């Protein structure tokens, strides 16, 4: 629903193609490489951020319920990876948060041409939608949002690298949770 409203708003303002920039990138190898690098950066954020939030006395992100649902069976895992990790989170969230919200913020008086505040504000809003993970999850997700927003800017507004990074991280986390549930990981 949010994407439909965002798409209508952007279309009305003539900004749909710029905000939802899914054009074929100039270089797919560079885009994929940046997506992989972004995924590695987010994994590092999860690792360091998890340690920092725990050092501050905050609980780690609460994702147990989601992981329990996703790892019930191989079919559940596959559905979660395709529908949730890639379609909803990677594609949907990148269109909504990095595409729509960053576009709208960058057009506000006082924020035009100011990428730092746009990145920070969008990351705060993105992190708050992960409040179900607790304060630690909000902080860590905010840092990941900053990296994904920076990645979008680095790629000239094109969203593919951020989509790839987001999808790879979620796929990795779901797969590791499943492997752990099966006893493959210690």
CSV table of N, CA and C in Angstrom, one decimal, residues 9 13 18 23 42 45-46 58 71 76 116 122 127 140 143 152 182:
chain,number,residue,atom,x,y,z
A,9,UNK,N,2.3,9.5,-5.8
A,9,UNK,CA,2.8,10.9,-5.4
A,9,UNK,C,3.9,11.2,-6.3
A,13,UNK,N,4.3,14.2,-9.3
A,13,UNK,CA,5.3,15.2,-9.3
A,13,UNK,C,6.3,15.1,-10.4
A,18,UNK,N,13.2,9.1,-11.3
A,18,UNK,CA,14.4,9.5,-10.5
A,18,UNK,C,14.4,8.8,-9.2
A,23,UNK,N,16.7,1.7,-13.4
A,23,UNK,CA,17.2,1.6,-14.8
A,23,UNK,C,18.4,0.7,-14.8
A,42,UNK,N,27.1,-4.1,5.9
A,42,UNK,CA,26.0,-4.2,6.8
A,42,UNK,C,26.2,-5.4,7.8
A,45,UNK,N,28.4,-3.9,10.4
A,45,UNK,CA,27.5,-3.1,11.3
A,45,UNK,C,26.8,-3.9,12.3
A,46,UNK,N,26.2,-5.0,11.8
A,46,UNK,CA,25.5,-5.9,12.8
A,46,UNK,C,26.5,-6.5,13.8
A,58,UNK,N,22.2,-2.6,26.3
A,58,UNK,CA,21.0,-2.7,25.5
A,58,UNK,C,20.9,-4.2,25.1
A,71,UNK,N,12.1,-20.5,9.6
A,71,UNK,CA,12.9,-21.7,9.6
A,71,UNK,C,12.1,-23.0,9.9
A,76,UNK,N,9.3,-23.1,4.0
A,76,UNK,CA,9.1,-21.8,4.6
A,76,UNK,C,10.4,-20.9,4.4
A,116,UNK,N,23.9,15.0,3.8
A,116,UNK,CA,24.1,14.5,5.1
A,116,UNK,C,22.8,14.5,6.0
A,122,UNK,N,16.4,10.1,6.9
A,122,UNK,CA,15.8,8.9,6.3
A,122,UNK,C,16.2,7.7,7.1
A,127,UNK,N,14.9,3.2,10.7
A,127,UNK,CA,15.2,2.5,12.0
A,127,UNK,C,13.9,2.3,12.8
A,140,UNK,N,21.0,-0.3,15.4
A,140,UNK,CA,21.8,-1.1,14.3
A,140,UNK,C,21.1,-0.9,13.0
A,143,UNK,N,22.0,2.4,11.5
A,143,UNK,CA,23.3,2.5,10.9
A,143,UNK,C,23.3,1.8,9.5
A,152,UNK,N,23.1,4.2,-2.3
A,152,UNK,CA,22.2,4.8,-3.4
A,152,UNK,C,22.8,6.0,-4.0
A,182,UNK,N,19.2,-26.5,12.3
A,182,UNK,CA,19.5,-27.9,11.9
A,182,UNK,C,20.7,-28.4,12.6
